[in-house]
Each structure stands twice: as C-alpha cells, then as structure tokens.
Amino acid sequence: MTSKNELSLVNAIKASRRQFMIGTGVALATTALYRPAIANGGEVTIISDIGNAGQRAVLDSIAADFTKKTGTKVTINNMDHEAHKTAIRSYLVVGAPDVCFWFSGNRMKAFVDRGLFDDISDLFAKEGYSDKLGATMTAVTVNGKQYGLPLGGILWGLFYRKDVFADKGWTAPKNWDDFLKFGEAAKSAGMTPISMGTKELWPTGGWFDHMNLRINGLEKHLALMEGKIPYTDPTLKPVFDKWEELIKANFFSASAPSFGWEQAGAALAQKKAAMMDLGGFIKSAFPASEEGQIAFAPFPEIVPGVERYEDFSVNSVHIPAKAKNRQGARDFLAHFYQPDNLGAFLEAEGTIPPRNDCPPSKDPLVNIAVESLKGVKGTSQYYDRDTDPDMAQDGVKGFQEFMVKPERRDQILARLEKTRARIFK
Amino acid sequence: MWKKHRNWLTPVLFIVPGCILFGTIIIASSVESIWISFLDWDGVGQKSWVGLANYSELFADPQFYVSLKNNIIWLVMFMAAPPLGLALALLVNQQIAGMRILKSLFFIPLVLATVTVGVVFGWVYDPNYGLLALIFGLFGATAPALLADEHFVTFAVVAAALWPQIAFCMVLFLAGLNNLSSDIIGAGRVDGARGWNMLWHVVLPQLRQVGFIALAVTVVGALRSFDMIAVMTSGGPFGSSEVLAYQMYEQSIFSYRFGYGAAIATVLFAIMIVFITWYLRVMVRMERETR
C-alpha cells in the first residue's frame, strides 16, 4: 500500500512548508488572467458532497459564470457528505461524473492506484499551479504526477471560548503539566475539560495523532500510518500511558460514544466543556452571534524538544478517469481554481486556501490557523486519511474502546497489530 | 395460435417478469455473493482467490461472535412482538367511545420510517437531556448512558425497534380479528364460553394463520435488523451493538473488504435458510390442512 514516494512527500512538505505558509493568505495581484478554452458547448457534470448551503451557492454561481463565458452547460448533483463516501466507489467505476470532490493523501491514492482518477499534470503545467501551491501540492501528487487540485486545508488543534477563559483567568495550556493543571481547574469549575463525542469514531483518531506527534514526532507517526511500525511497539507505550492518565482523570466527556462531534461541539458552545480538539469547522456548532468567541490553541507540548507537527488535512477536487468530458472538466477546474473563485468558495467553508494568491480571508479562525501554521515543522493529514482505510476503521474503533475501557489496552493493541499485519503484508 | 395456447401462455406471461426479477436480483446476486466470499476483493480492484480464508478468519474473529450473540438477542427479544401485538389488538378491538383515537396512537409508529424511530429514540436515551434522563431526574437519579454501554446498548436498540414491530403485529391481528367467523363465536357463546375460555378455545385457534405470519415477519425483521443500529449507534460502542448485517456493511463499505463482507452475508444467509425451510414446511402443511 505504501511506497518510498510517500516518505519523499513528507520530506517535500517539510521543505516547502515554510514558503507555503508565508505565501498562504497573503493577497497578491492576480497575474495569470484566465482565458476560457474554445467555447465548444458540451456539458460538464459535477458530483458535489458539500453540505454547507452558503458554499453550494458559491459553487452554483461559479458554474453559472463558467457557462456564460464558455457556453458549456454545468450540471451539479448534490449528495449527502457521508453517503458520498460510499457512493464514490461505484460511480468511479460506472457512471462517473466529469468532476468530483474527495480528499487528498492516502484517500486519493487508493483510487489513483486503481486507475480511477485522471492524471491532471497537464493542467498543472498549463496553469502553472506548481508556483502557486507550495506544500499542498504534494498532497495530490503520486509518483510525480498530479491527480487532483487541493482545496481548503483544515488545521487541527484545541478550540476554546475566549469569554470563558477570560472569566476564569485561564490561559491555553502550553505543556503537559499546564494541561493537567488546566484540566483540574476546569473540573473544579464544573466543566468537562475536553469535549469529545466518539459516535462517528474519527475524533478518537485525531486525539491519537496529536499525542503520537507530540511524543514520537512526525517521522515515526507516518511510519506507523504506513504500517512499518507494529501497534505493539514500545514507542507507543508512553502515548497510551499519557492518554490513560487523562482518561482516568476524567478529562473527556462522560458517555462519549453515545453522541457525535456536533453535540460535543455544542457542549463547548454552551460552556459545559472547556476545550475541544477539532478543525475550524467547529464554528458550525456555535450560534452565528457567538462565533467571535472561538479561540484556537495548538495541542500542548508533551515531550520537550519534539518539534511542532500538526494534523493538517486537505480536501481536493478530481477528474475521474472515466469522465466523459475530460477537456471540459479541465476547463471548468481552471475557471473554478482562479484565486477569486477559489477564495470565495473556501471563505464560505472557513478553510485555509492552498493558493498563495487567494484574497485574504475575513474569517478570523482561518487567519489564526494560517498564523499558527507558520510555527509548524511538518504535517500529517489525519489518522483516517494517512493510513489504509481498513486499518483506520479498526484503529478508530480500538481507540474508542480504549477511551471507555483503558484496562483493555493490551488486547486492543494486539488486535490492531493483527489487522496491521494482515493489511501491510 | 393465441387461442390454442392461451391456457398455458397467460400464466407464463404473468410469471415471467417476476421470475426474471427474482432470478437476477435475489438468486443471481446471492450466488455471486457466495462466490465473492471466496475472494479477496476491495470492491473496485483486482479479485484474487483465497478459498476458505475469509471464513477461517471470520470464525476466529471475536467481533463475529459479538454480532452473532446480538442477532440472537434481537431474535429472542423480538419474540415479544407477536403476543404484545395480539394483546394490543384485543384491547383496541372493543366497541368503546374514543377507541379509534387509541387505535391510531398505537398505529403511528408503523407510519414512521424506522430511521426516524431510531433518531427519536436516540434522543430519548440521551443521558444529558433525553426523556429518560428527565424521568430518572424526577427520582433524583442519574440516567445510565444506554447507548454508550456495551452491556445495555443492544437491549436499548431492540427496545426501540420493538415499538414499530409491535404495532405491525397489532395491525395483522386486528385484520385477523375482523375475519373471525361469527358462526363459530355464536356457537361458542351458546356453549357458555366467555372471557378467557372464549379467547383460548374459540378466538385464538382462528388466528393461527395470522399468528404464524406475524411470527415469520418478526423473525425476518429481527434477523435483517440494520437500520436502527446504523442510526442509533453505528455499531458502537466499539462494535458491541453490531449484528451480522451491520458487520457485513461495515467490513464491505468502510474497510473495503467485500470478500470478507460476503462471507458474513453467506453465514447470515445460512442462518436464514434454516428458518426459511421451517417456514415453508409449516406453510405447506397449513395449505394441506385447509384444503
């Protein structure tokens, strides 16, 4: 499943991260003027999995604008986000649209390996994207070829309410001792220190990522994701020891498996919980009038000296290999990917633009994330995007069990190791 | 030509579309599922023959036994639906003012999609603000987080699923009660049967066929249970509320293991076959008796 290529991606991310971060969010005058391809009529079909109504409206207007310029009709079929995750596997094989949304990294690679996504390196060359994209380009690159256009990035970390922290006189914990003290303070204030809903399983994966990145660093974390380190490896022991310490100290929401991340986010908004580990989309759990209260802090340091690595996941847009109108799809993507259009599209979602020439965001959360990324040494995507989907499914399930029954750690890890051995032969 | 063969052509023409549908959608896909269960396949890529490896892995998988146990819990608890449905039917079948409203109150869960029932019960069980928490709160107690507890979760989900199932059985029995032979009931009355005796010796024997259908539908409903689990728990916490049907879905869709999922489906099919064989035998016997 894995290759040397992916490690080289990591190195590339590390190398170009700095340039990317400096460029991102900074407004530059658009130099590349878009020229529509020969207006040839025809039709481009898109399957969209966007749940956000505002963002769908932006996509609609970009599509209408494209039709006006080129005469190409654009049909957008909207799907439920979760349902799309299962539907994509059948429609890529039979009845592919011309453009579809998906996730980069290993999630994309799974389809690239099976020849289901079109190689769009030609579009990259023609539009000169490599100069504009920086590090996120590696997230859509396999064996030196590009298979998608990166969309918004999500920086993961701890979110909290400014008013609550000001009221209690708290500051965001910087290191492990701070974090433990903060938890005690939150508990004595009658709040859950960390809001957590694990019904959808994946939030546990994010927590594991943070702990492992802070303790073992990026390289070892990615080696684990690629199946090169066993789950029973002694380097993981401190990760679960520390995690268990938090669980036993009642840091996390009680009965977390019975509700999802949205309810957990609501608990933060309602001041029942003090912090929550998520991406900027946490704002959807807040009433619009209180979005200004949301603040971000990086996950605290655990082992001094380990550099700051973060989960930074990137969504992307692709052309299926079996698309009927592959040229039309390229023309549409070139139009869609213009800095102004892309900027408007991502602004509605609140994610970080991959292009360094998008207009600056008006969303304070995005700007905070952009600022925070400057101090980041390297990034992983997210547990369920970095590792094999089969492994991820068993992994997040195991972490959920660990959070409820930490005493079963050895059984759980032995089970995960069995899965790893089966998948990464 | 048509006139000559009409006698056998007409039934054939009616049966053919059904046979084609049944053949392709049920038979062919079942056979294909069994075939896939011998393969290692992720759903889109290369298939490779692995023989019985999926089965030997399945029988060594602790999750399989959790799912199987839950299937049995579903089956046993669902057996409460026919008698409770009958009791309700007898209750609402009386000529009392306002009974229609009562009837429709019991009937309502059948109108709702099971997914809706699942979502609503998910709220009822919520340990923070659900109805259950309110009730416990009245007595100064804290409600258990039913859906987060590996020992309670299946019972909680089945309890929610029973609600529409009981209503369904009630409707079946109501229809049966409407078809009671008034001659036999009158004869029973002449012989002095009333109350319990009337029910046991006169009414129930006439409901035997309906009761059998209610039982069959309930067994099938229990074995194919899936949607309530998907909505209420997603199989969680950590797989403790999964049944075979959900485990098959999870393995095929989320873990990209169609071969393994097909093996689970085949095992579920084998369990169903036992029941179907019994069902067909009883049906045939009943047909003979009534003839």
XYZ file of C-alpha atoms in Angstrom:
716
model
C 0.000 0.000 0.000
C 2.777 2.384 0.844
C 5.805 3.486 -1.033
C 9.013 5.364 -0.688
C 7.219 8.016 -2.611
C 5.112 8.943 0.362
C 8.082 9.446 2.595
C 9.543 11.707 -0.035
C 6.261 13.594 0.026
C 6.766 14.152 3.693
C 10.212 15.500 3.106
C 8.885 17.731 0.396
C 6.222 19.018 2.747
C 8.843 19.794 5.317
C 10.994 21.614 2.806
C 8.344 23.708 1.199
C 6.144 24.197 4.232
C 7.817 27.454 5.100
C 7.343 29.023 1.697
C 3.782 27.821 1.585
C 2.904 29.193 4.967
C 4.413 32.554 4.236
C 2.542 32.800 0.991
C -0.800 31.491 2.140
C -3.421 34.040 2.876
C -1.358 36.878 1.547
C -3.088 38.774 -1.170
C -1.131 39.189 -4.350
C -2.383 40.705 -7.520
C -3.604 38.037 -9.857
C -1.185 37.764 -12.687
C -2.491 34.767 -14.562
C -5.549 36.000 -16.362
C -7.947 33.273 -17.158
C -8.724 32.727 -20.796
C -11.561 30.340 -21.481
C -10.825 27.483 -23.831
C -12.575 27.434 -27.133
C -16.249 27.781 -26.420
C -17.499 24.452 -27.563
C -20.860 23.934 -25.871
C -20.970 20.492 -24.352
C -21.649 19.649 -20.759
C -19.725 19.160 -17.531
C -21.294 17.153 -14.732
C -20.162 17.531 -11.147
C -20.942 15.453 -8.088
C -20.698 17.637 -5.031
C -20.752 16.444 -1.424
C -20.909 19.935 0.056
C -23.288 20.224 2.984
C -22.779 23.931 3.616
C -25.574 25.837 1.856
C -23.536 29.023 1.524
C -20.713 27.147 -0.136
C -23.064 25.378 -2.520
C -24.394 28.756 -3.585
C -20.847 29.932 -4.359
C -20.245 26.810 -6.447
C -23.511 27.409 -8.302
C -22.554 30.963 -9.164
C -19.056 29.916 -10.292
C -20.680 27.319 -12.525
C -23.179 29.826 -13.930
C -20.343 32.225 -14.646
C -18.439 29.470 -16.450
C -21.477 28.643 -18.584
C -21.837 32.303 -19.519
C -18.211 32.551 -20.612
C -17.854 29.272 -22.472
C -21.356 28.098 -23.326
C -20.621 24.803 -21.597
C -23.522 23.623 -19.528
C -22.650 22.648 -15.946
C -24.800 20.196 -14.008
C -24.176 19.911 -10.287
C -25.550 16.885 -8.485
C -25.506 17.351 -4.736
C -25.069 14.385 -2.424
C -25.076 13.886 1.301
C -21.465 14.099 2.534
C -21.402 10.759 4.357
C -23.359 8.927 1.651
C -20.926 10.259 -0.927
C -18.062 8.452 0.801
C -19.644 5.140 -0.107
C -21.197 6.112 -3.438
C -17.939 7.325 -4.963
C -16.586 3.795 -5.245
C -19.381 2.702 -7.509
C -19.698 5.821 -9.611
C -15.970 5.996 -10.353
C -16.301 2.571 -11.931
C -19.663 3.013 -13.647
C -21.291 6.333 -14.493
C -18.531 8.730 -13.496
C -19.208 12.474 -13.492
C -16.641 14.849 -15.024
C -15.643 16.429 -11.722
C -15.958 15.161 -8.150
C -14.895 16.213 -4.671
C -12.783 13.982 -2.465
C -9.864 14.030 -0.036
C -6.168 14.074 -0.849
C -3.431 11.924 0.650
C -3.935 8.208 1.087
C -7.670 8.525 0.437
C -6.891 9.842 -3.038
C -4.040 7.417 -3.596
C -6.370 4.464 -3.054
C -8.204 5.498 -6.226
C -5.101 6.561 -8.122
C -3.586 3.098 -7.575
C -6.671 1.582 -9.161
C -6.566 3.935 -12.120
C -9.804 5.698 -11.222
C -8.573 9.302 -11.098
C -7.300 11.141 -14.162
C -3.719 12.406 -14.244
C -4.065 16.201 -14.473
C -0.366 17.089 -14.548
C -1.053 18.738 -17.930
C -3.472 21.159 -16.274
C -0.878 21.893 -13.588
C 1.736 22.640 -16.242
C -0.593 24.750 -18.358
C -1.883 26.878 -15.490
C 1.421 26.996 -13.635
C -0.086 25.796 -10.390
C 3.177 24.496 -9.006
C 4.359 28.077 -8.408
C 1.163 28.977 -6.610
C 0.595 25.932 -4.462
C 3.628 25.205 -2.339
C 3.360 22.278 0.012
C -0.240 21.238 -0.508
C 0.760 20.148 -3.996
C 2.447 17.099 -2.503
C -0.893 16.018 -1.051
C -2.258 15.493 -4.587
C 0.923 14.109 -6.113
C 1.623 10.417 -6.664
C 4.857 9.343 -8.401
C 5.476 12.897 -9.545
C 2.089 13.285 -11.213
C -0.861 15.303 -10.001
C -4.273 13.698 -9.659
C -6.329 16.480 -8.151
C -6.450 20.130 -7.132
C -6.058 20.766 -3.416
C -8.925 22.702 -1.849
C -9.179 24.065 1.671
C -6.901 22.843 4.422
C -8.055 22.185 7.970
C -5.649 22.775 10.822
C -6.485 20.613 13.826
C -5.974 21.727 17.387
C -7.715 22.738 20.590
C -10.553 25.240 20.498
C -11.999 27.124 23.451
C -14.194 30.110 24.323
C -12.463 33.443 24.890
C -15.106 34.655 27.353
C -14.900 31.515 29.487
C -11.100 31.631 29.618
C -11.118 35.358 30.420
C -13.763 34.858 33.060
C -11.851 32.073 34.832
C -8.454 33.606 34.270
C -7.218 30.597 32.300
C -4.656 30.562 29.552
C -4.328 27.894 26.906
C -2.034 25.140 28.265
C 1.428 25.155 26.716
C 2.835 21.900 28.029
C 1.756 18.694 29.712
C 1.901 19.996 33.289
C -0.099 23.062 32.278
C -2.572 20.812 30.589
C -3.089 18.636 33.673
C -3.462 21.724 35.872
C -5.904 23.246 33.425
C -7.972 20.045 33.487
C -8.208 20.139 37.269
C -9.247 23.793 37.140
C -11.922 23.044 34.571
C -13.266 20.175 36.625
C -13.472 22.256 39.775
C -15.353 24.876 37.729
C -17.879 22.131 36.960
C -16.860 21.756 33.313
C -15.647 18.850 31.243
C -12.024 19.698 30.393
C -12.165 18.202 26.861
C -15.410 17.746 24.949
C -15.423 14.506 22.995
C -18.126 12.722 21.018
C -16.987 9.424 19.533
C -20.099 8.071 17.844
C -18.542 8.712 14.423
C -15.297 7.214 15.751
C -12.871 9.527 13.901
C -12.405 12.135 16.671
C -10.502 9.490 18.640
C -8.113 9.144 15.706
C -7.325 12.857 15.842
C -6.558 12.653 19.536
C -4.222 9.731 18.947
C -2.485 11.689 16.174
C -1.845 14.645 18.467
C -0.495 12.508 21.293
C 1.728 10.494 18.976
C 3.005 13.548 17.078
C 3.892 15.287 20.341
C 5.612 12.213 21.799
C 7.153 10.380 18.841
C 7.254 13.060 16.157
C 6.176 13.070 12.537
C 8.519 10.523 11.040
C 7.620 7.742 13.471
C 3.955 8.660 13.256
C 3.932 8.366 9.473
C 5.881 5.125 9.630
C 3.100 3.772 11.852
C 0.495 5.074 9.403
C 2.292 3.279 6.603
C 2.270 0.042 8.530
C 6.016 -0.040 9.127
C 5.824 0.013 12.925
C 3.742 -2.514 14.861
C 0.974 -1.247 17.119
C 2.601 -3.214 19.921
C 5.833 -1.238 19.524
C 7.275 0.070 22.827
C 7.441 3.620 21.423
C 3.634 3.726 21.586
C 3.569 2.863 25.280
C 4.081 6.448 26.538
C 1.338 7.620 24.164
C -1.227 5.307 25.696
C 0.164 5.831 29.219
C -0.374 9.580 28.947
C -3.735 9.124 27.275
C -4.806 6.753 30.040
C -3.740 9.338 32.593
C -6.201 11.776 31.004
C -8.987 9.211 30.790
C -8.570 8.194 34.443
C -8.570 11.863 35.442
C -11.974 12.249 33.702
C -10.719 14.757 31.164
C -13.155 13.672 28.459
C -16.951 13.855 28.212
C -18.739 11.061 30.033
C -20.518 8.534 27.793
C -18.761 9.954 24.727
C -19.738 7.024 22.442
C -23.416 7.962 22.635
C -23.097 11.236 20.738
C -21.295 12.708 17.764
C -18.854 15.584 17.326
C -21.630 18.106 16.699
C -23.150 17.548 20.124
C -19.687 17.636 21.630
C -19.141 20.968 19.877
C -22.450 22.225 21.235
C -21.267 21.391 24.770
C -18.305 23.691 24.184
C -20.577 26.440 22.841
C -22.860 26.038 25.872
C -19.890 26.400 28.271
C -20.355 22.875 29.588
C -16.933 21.885 28.332
C -13.742 23.929 28.345
C -11.885 22.804 25.207
C -12.324 20.598 22.191
C -9.987 19.016 19.661
C -11.239 19.749 16.130
C -10.761 21.770 12.937
C -12.063 25.273 12.216
C -15.404 23.828 11.147
C -16.184 23.754 14.879
C -17.859 27.097 14.258
C -20.876 25.273 12.819
C -21.637 24.139 16.383
C -21.767 27.772 17.543
C -24.602 30.259 17.054
C -23.513 32.835 14.451
C -23.540 35.609 17.044
C -21.006 33.774 19.213
C -18.525 32.713 16.539
C -16.308 35.602 17.590
C -15.749 33.912 20.945
C -13.968 30.924 19.411
C -10.233 30.792 20.007
C -7.581 28.327 18.891
C -4.577 26.865 20.661
C -2.148 24.260 19.395
C -2.118 20.922 21.163
C 0.218 21.292 24.157
C 3.798 20.086 24.103
C 4.291 16.716 25.774
C 7.913 15.726 25.295
C 10.157 18.804 25.396
C 12.298 19.066 22.312
C 9.910 17.325 19.928
C 9.215 19.850 17.170
C 5.681 21.035 16.464
C 3.933 18.810 13.944
C 0.226 19.098 13.245
C -2.633 17.361 11.530
C -3.408 19.498 8.500
C -5.887 17.749 6.246
C -6.580 18.862 2.725
C -9.751 18.328 0.725
C -9.452 18.157 -3.024
C -11.309 18.084 -6.325
C -10.684 15.477 -9.011
C -11.476 14.343 -12.530
C -12.493 10.676 -12.639
C -10.547 8.630 -15.200
C -13.842 7.572 -16.761
C -15.215 11.117 -17.102
C -16.908 11.712 -20.450
C -15.792 15.293 -20.941
C -12.254 15.373 -19.611
C -11.314 18.522 -21.514
C -14.460 20.304 -20.353
C -13.662 19.240 -16.812
C -10.166 20.730 -17.115
C -11.576 23.995 -18.421
C -14.052 24.111 -15.586
C -11.420 23.388 -12.947
C -9.139 26.082 -14.370
C -12.024 28.532 -14.055
C -13.028 27.300 -10.624
C -9.425 27.454 -9.408
C -8.903 31.119 -10.183
C -7.850 32.875 -6.969
C -11.057 34.890 -6.613
C -13.389 31.972 -7.276
C -11.458 29.561 -5.103
C -11.149 32.191 -2.386
C -14.917 32.767 -2.331
C -15.566 29.032 -2.309
C -13.243 28.399 0.643
C -14.341 31.528 2.508
C -17.815 30.026 2.756
C -16.364 26.880 4.307
C -13.800 28.520 6.544
C -10.793 26.502 5.379
C -7.284 27.606 4.528
C -6.648 28.352 0.839
C -3.937 26.235 -0.793
C -3.030 29.009 -3.284
C -0.808 31.780 -2.094
C -2.624 34.356 -4.228
C -6.155 33.988 -2.892
C -7.644 37.145 -1.365
C -7.123 37.361 2.417
C -9.805 35.661 4.466
C -12.295 37.664 6.504
C -12.715 34.667 8.786
C -10.658 35.242 11.945
C -10.412 31.491 12.569
C -8.802 30.971 9.174
C -6.349 33.776 9.800
C -5.444 32.371 13.200
C -4.838 28.965 11.631
C -2.693 30.492 8.881
C -0.692 32.337 11.517
C -0.353 29.218 13.645
C 0.809 27.118 10.696
C 3.894 29.289 10.391
C 5.289 27.664 13.519
C 4.643 24.154 12.259
C 7.582 21.967 11.319
C 5.668 19.363 9.320
C 2.211 17.993 8.847
C 0.276 14.775 8.657
C -3.226 14.579 7.191
C -5.382 12.847 9.775
C -5.487 9.305 11.089
C -8.154 8.079 8.681
C -6.539 9.847 5.715
C -2.946 8.805 6.406
C -3.377 5.089 6.802
C -5.141 2.346 4.887
C -8.969 2.713 5.191
C -9.293 -0.820 6.547
C -6.628 -0.122 9.177
C -8.233 3.232 10.003
C -11.607 1.626 10.638
C -10.193 -0.859 13.137
C -7.919 1.787 14.607
C -10.570 4.357 15.476
C -12.789 1.602 16.840
C -9.946 0.412 19.051
C -9.259 3.950 20.289
C -12.931 4.370 21.128
C -12.807 1.180 23.157
C -9.597 2.309 24.851
C -11.236 5.545 25.942
C -14.037 3.611 27.644
C -12.045 0.619 28.876
C -8.396 1.667 29.195
C -7.658 -1.559 31.076
C -8.143 -3.477 27.813
C -5.198 -1.701 26.190
C -3.121 -4.825 25.556
C -5.976 -6.725 23.924
C -6.870 -3.729 21.764
C -3.319 -3.152 20.600
C -2.838 -6.849 19.903
C -5.970 -6.752 17.759
C -4.794 -3.671 15.867
C -1.435 -5.313 15.321
C -3.191 -8.336 13.824
C -5.055 -6.028 11.443
C -1.854 -4.184 10.545
C -0.061 -7.454 9.816
C -2.924 -8.553 7.576
C -3.118 -5.292 5.591
C 0.541 -4.311 5.223
C 1.890 -7.681 4.174
C -52.365 -19.594 -32.307
C -53.060 -17.452 -29.220
C -56.385 -19.176 -28.623
C -54.854 -22.573 -28.818
C -52.116 -21.884 -26.288
C -53.924 -19.336 -24.145
C -54.397 -21.702 -21.249
C -50.726 -22.083 -20.530
C -49.414 -18.845 -22.119
C -51.375 -16.475 -19.889
C -49.986 -17.745 -16.577
C -46.499 -17.954 -18.062
C -46.663 -14.331 -19.208
C -47.649 -13.279 -15.724
C -44.961 -15.311 -14.042
C -42.046 -14.448 -16.329
C -41.423 -10.850 -15.155
C -41.467 -11.983 -11.554
C -39.102 -14.836 -12.315
C -36.688 -12.537 -14.118
C -36.647 -10.055 -11.251
C -36.364 -12.723 -8.611
C -33.746 -14.586 -10.614
C -31.461 -11.617 -11.207
C -31.935 -9.643 -8.007
C -32.294 -12.439 -5.468
C -30.900 -15.677 -6.864
C -28.082 -14.410 -9.073
C -26.825 -11.872 -6.573
C -26.970 -14.424 -3.763
C -24.916 -16.836 -5.823
C -22.490 -14.056 -6.699
C -22.176 -13.096 -3.020
C -21.257 -16.652 -2.150
C -18.717 -16.613 -4.971
C -17.232 -13.325 -3.739
C -16.883 -14.761 -0.247
C -14.087 -16.973 -1.602
C -12.195 -13.972 -2.965
C -10.015 -11.243 -1.580
C -11.578 -8.144 -3.124
C -11.705 -4.478 -2.144
C -14.762 -3.689 -4.242
C -13.028 -1.981 -7.155
C -9.643 -3.532 -7.824
C -8.272 -6.982 -8.586
C -10.002 -10.068 -7.256
C -7.896 -12.937 -6.034
C -8.978 -16.402 -4.993
C -8.381 -17.165 -1.324
C -10.593 -20.214 -0.849
C -11.961 -20.505 2.663
C -9.564 -17.941 4.145
C -12.348 -15.403 4.707
C -14.335 -17.986 6.627
C -11.470 -19.176 8.761
C -10.676 -15.557 9.610
C -14.340 -14.896 10.363
C -14.632 -17.827 12.743
C -11.551 -16.589 14.584
C -12.853 -13.018 14.737
C -14.221 -12.103 18.194
C -16.428 -9.459 16.544
C -18.246 -12.223 14.660
C -19.367 -13.812 17.924
C -20.418 -10.438 19.324
C -22.553 -9.898 16.220
C -23.962 -13.413 16.351
C -24.835 -13.023 20.028
C -26.561 -9.737 19.253
C -28.522 -11.377 16.446
C -29.757 -13.919 18.972
C -30.672 -11.157 21.445
C -32.645 -9.464 18.665
C -34.400 -12.697 17.771
C -35.335 -13.560 21.353
C -36.486 -10.073 22.308
C -38.451 -9.683 19.072
C -40.472 -12.768 20.013
C -42.295 -10.459 22.401
C -43.798 -8.568 19.450
C -46.498 -11.087 18.347
C -48.015 -11.665 21.824
C -47.855 -7.976 22.707
C -49.339 -7.089 19.319
C -52.130 -9.582 19.950
C -52.791 -8.142 23.395
C -52.989 -4.633 21.948
C -55.240 -5.816 19.132
C -57.640 -7.411 21.609
C -57.547 -4.224 23.665
C -58.324 -1.801 20.854
C -60.774 -4.117 19.102
C -63.533 -3.241 21.566
C -66.510 -1.054 20.846
C -65.823 1.799 23.233
C -66.042 5.521 22.517
C -62.664 7.026 21.611
C -61.161 3.664 20.698
C -60.331 4.899 17.222
C -58.014 7.518 18.624
C -56.351 4.913 20.798
C -56.047 2.633 17.788
C -54.321 5.298 15.738
C -51.992 6.135 18.626
C -50.771 2.573 18.636
C -50.657 2.528 14.863
C -48.499 5.643 14.457
C -45.032 4.067 14.908
C -45.762 1.979 11.836
C -46.177 5.106 9.744
C -42.784 6.476 10.752
C -39.703 5.361 8.877
C -37.568 3.149 11.104
C -34.749 5.639 10.726
C -36.975 8.296 12.286
C -37.805 5.976 15.160
C -34.084 5.422 15.646
C -33.276 9.115 15.727
C -36.120 9.861 18.147
C -35.117 7.046 20.486
C -31.530 8.232 20.288
C -32.753 11.483 21.818
C -34.901 9.682 24.376
C -31.832 7.769 25.572
C -29.553 10.809 25.667
C -28.082 10.825 29.170
C -27.939 14.628 29.368
C -31.246 15.979 28.133
C -33.285 12.975 26.939
C -36.677 11.850 28.171
C -35.035 9.008 30.070
C -32.747 11.478 31.857
C -35.781 13.573 32.790
C -37.588 10.559 34.216
C -34.535 9.481 36.201
C -34.112 13.087 37.295
C -37.609 13.061 38.832
C -36.400 10.398 41.237
C -33.148 12.183 41.829
C -31.163 9.544 39.939
C -28.769 9.817 37.018
C -29.827 8.072 33.844
C -27.451 5.423 32.525
C -25.887 6.201 29.154
C -27.572 3.250 27.487
C -26.080 3.753 24.043
C -22.552 4.145 25.393
C -22.611 0.985 27.498
C -21.538 -2.217 25.807
C -23.859 -4.324 28.002
C -27.032 -2.292 27.596
C -26.732 -0.940 24.094
C -28.251 -3.854 22.151
C -31.201 -4.096 24.525
C -31.802 -0.373 24.193
C -31.761 -0.550 20.389
C -34.036 -3.606 20.298
C -36.472 -1.899 22.654
C -36.707 0.982 20.204
C -37.137 -1.379 17.249
C -39.840 -3.326 19.055
C -42.124 -0.309 19.143
C -42.997 -0.303 15.408
C -42.783 -4.100 15.282
C -45.480 -4.480 17.961
C -47.659 -2.015 16.054
C -47.189 -4.089 12.923
C -48.233 -7.281 14.688
C -51.207 -5.438 16.168
C -52.392 -4.448 12.705
C -52.058 -8.030 11.474
C -54.071 -9.337 14.410
C -56.694 -6.614 14.016
C -57.214 -7.761 10.452
C -57.452 -11.321 11.723
C -59.998 -10.355 14.376
C -62.178 -8.781 11.712
C -62.239 -12.058 9.855
C -63.386 -14.206 12.771
C -66.277 -16.418 11.870
C -69.322 -15.086 13.689
C -70.934 -18.528 13.395
C -68.227 -20.172 15.458
C -68.260 -17.382 18.011
C -72.028 -17.624 18.276
C -71.782 -21.381 18.711
C -69.195 -20.867 21.418
C -71.456 -18.449 23.196
C -74.308 -20.963 23.126
C -71.963 -23.484 24.715
C -71.310 -20.997 27.507
C -67.775 -19.892 26.574
C -66.794 -16.368 27.554
C -63.825 -14.394 28.674
C -60.629 -16.410 28.868
C -62.244 -19.642 27.629
C -63.692 -17.874 24.606
C -60.305 -16.363 23.772
C -58.310 -19.531 24.269
C -60.620 -22.092 22.665
C -62.559 -20.098 20.079
C -60.714 -16.936 19.021
C -57.047 -17.953 19.132
C -57.401 -21.107 17.006
C -58.901 -18.966 14.286
C -55.948 -16.553 14.497
C -53.414 -19.324 13.964
C -52.612 -18.371 10.370
C -52.297 -14.688 11.178
C -50.197 -15.528 14.201
C -47.900 -17.581 12.046
C -47.434 -14.738 9.586
C -46.773 -12.308 12.465
C -44.138 -14.681 13.826
C -42.498 -15.123 10.436
C -42.382 -11.402 9.745
C -40.948 -10.803 13.204
C -38.194 -13.372 12.768
C -37.217 -11.887 9.428
C -37.360 -8.390 10.924
C -35.061 -9.434 13.758
C -32.507 -11.149 11.519
C -32.246 -8.363 8.995
C -32.075 -5.617 11.635
C -29.662 -2.983 10.426
C -31.118 0.493 10.014
C -31.832 1.113 13.698
C -28.269 0.145 14.569
C -26.823 2.338 11.836
C -28.807 5.339 13.033
C -28.608 4.902 16.781
C -25.088 3.609 17.433
C -23.199 2.947 14.163
C -22.471 -0.429 15.718
C -20.776 1.163 18.694
C -19.523 1.466 21.282
C -16.608 -0.399 19.703
C -18.732 -2.862 17.809
C -20.769 -4.069 20.790
C -24.128 -3.401 19.134
C -23.221 -4.792 15.716
C -25.240 -7.611 14.211
C -24.169 -9.751 11.254
C -25.912 -7.493 8.742
C -24.212 -4.390 10.128
C -20.824 -6.077 10.379
C -21.145 -7.083 6.726
C -21.892 -3.483 5.775
C -19.075 -2.103 7.877
C -16.487 -4.517 6.512
C -17.554 -4.079 2.890
C -18.101 -0.338 2.836
C -15.754 1.156 5.427
C -12.967 -1.396 5.424
C -13.127 -2.084 1.667
C -13.325 -5.845 2.281
C -16.018 -7.163 0.007
C -14.837 -10.765 0.199
C -14.961 -10.763 3.971
C -18.302 -8.959 3.958
C -19.667 -11.545 1.534
C -18.535 -14.317 3.864
C -20.522 -12.709 6.692
C -23.510 -12.369 4.357
C -23.225 -16.038 3.452
C -23.264 -17.060 7.116
C -26.331 -14.884 7.684
C -27.909 -16.484 4.619
C -27.229 -19.948 6.019
C -28.978 -18.985 9.259
C -31.906 -17.624 7.275
C -32.107 -20.837 5.222
C -32.786 -22.829 8.390
C -35.662 -20.548 9.194
C -36.985 -20.426 5.626
C -37.012 -24.204 5.386
C -39.025 -24.450 8.577
C -41.346 -21.697 7.366
C -42.005 -23.357 4.022
C -42.699 -26.709 5.670
C -45.258 -25.184 8.019
C -46.846 -23.263 5.168
C -47.198 -26.362 3.050
C -48.697 -28.253 5.966
C -51.201 -25.480 6.605
C -52.192 -25.416 2.952
C -52.868 -29.144 3.061
C -54.923 -28.830 6.240
C -57.149 -26.090 4.923
C -57.768 -27.838 1.651
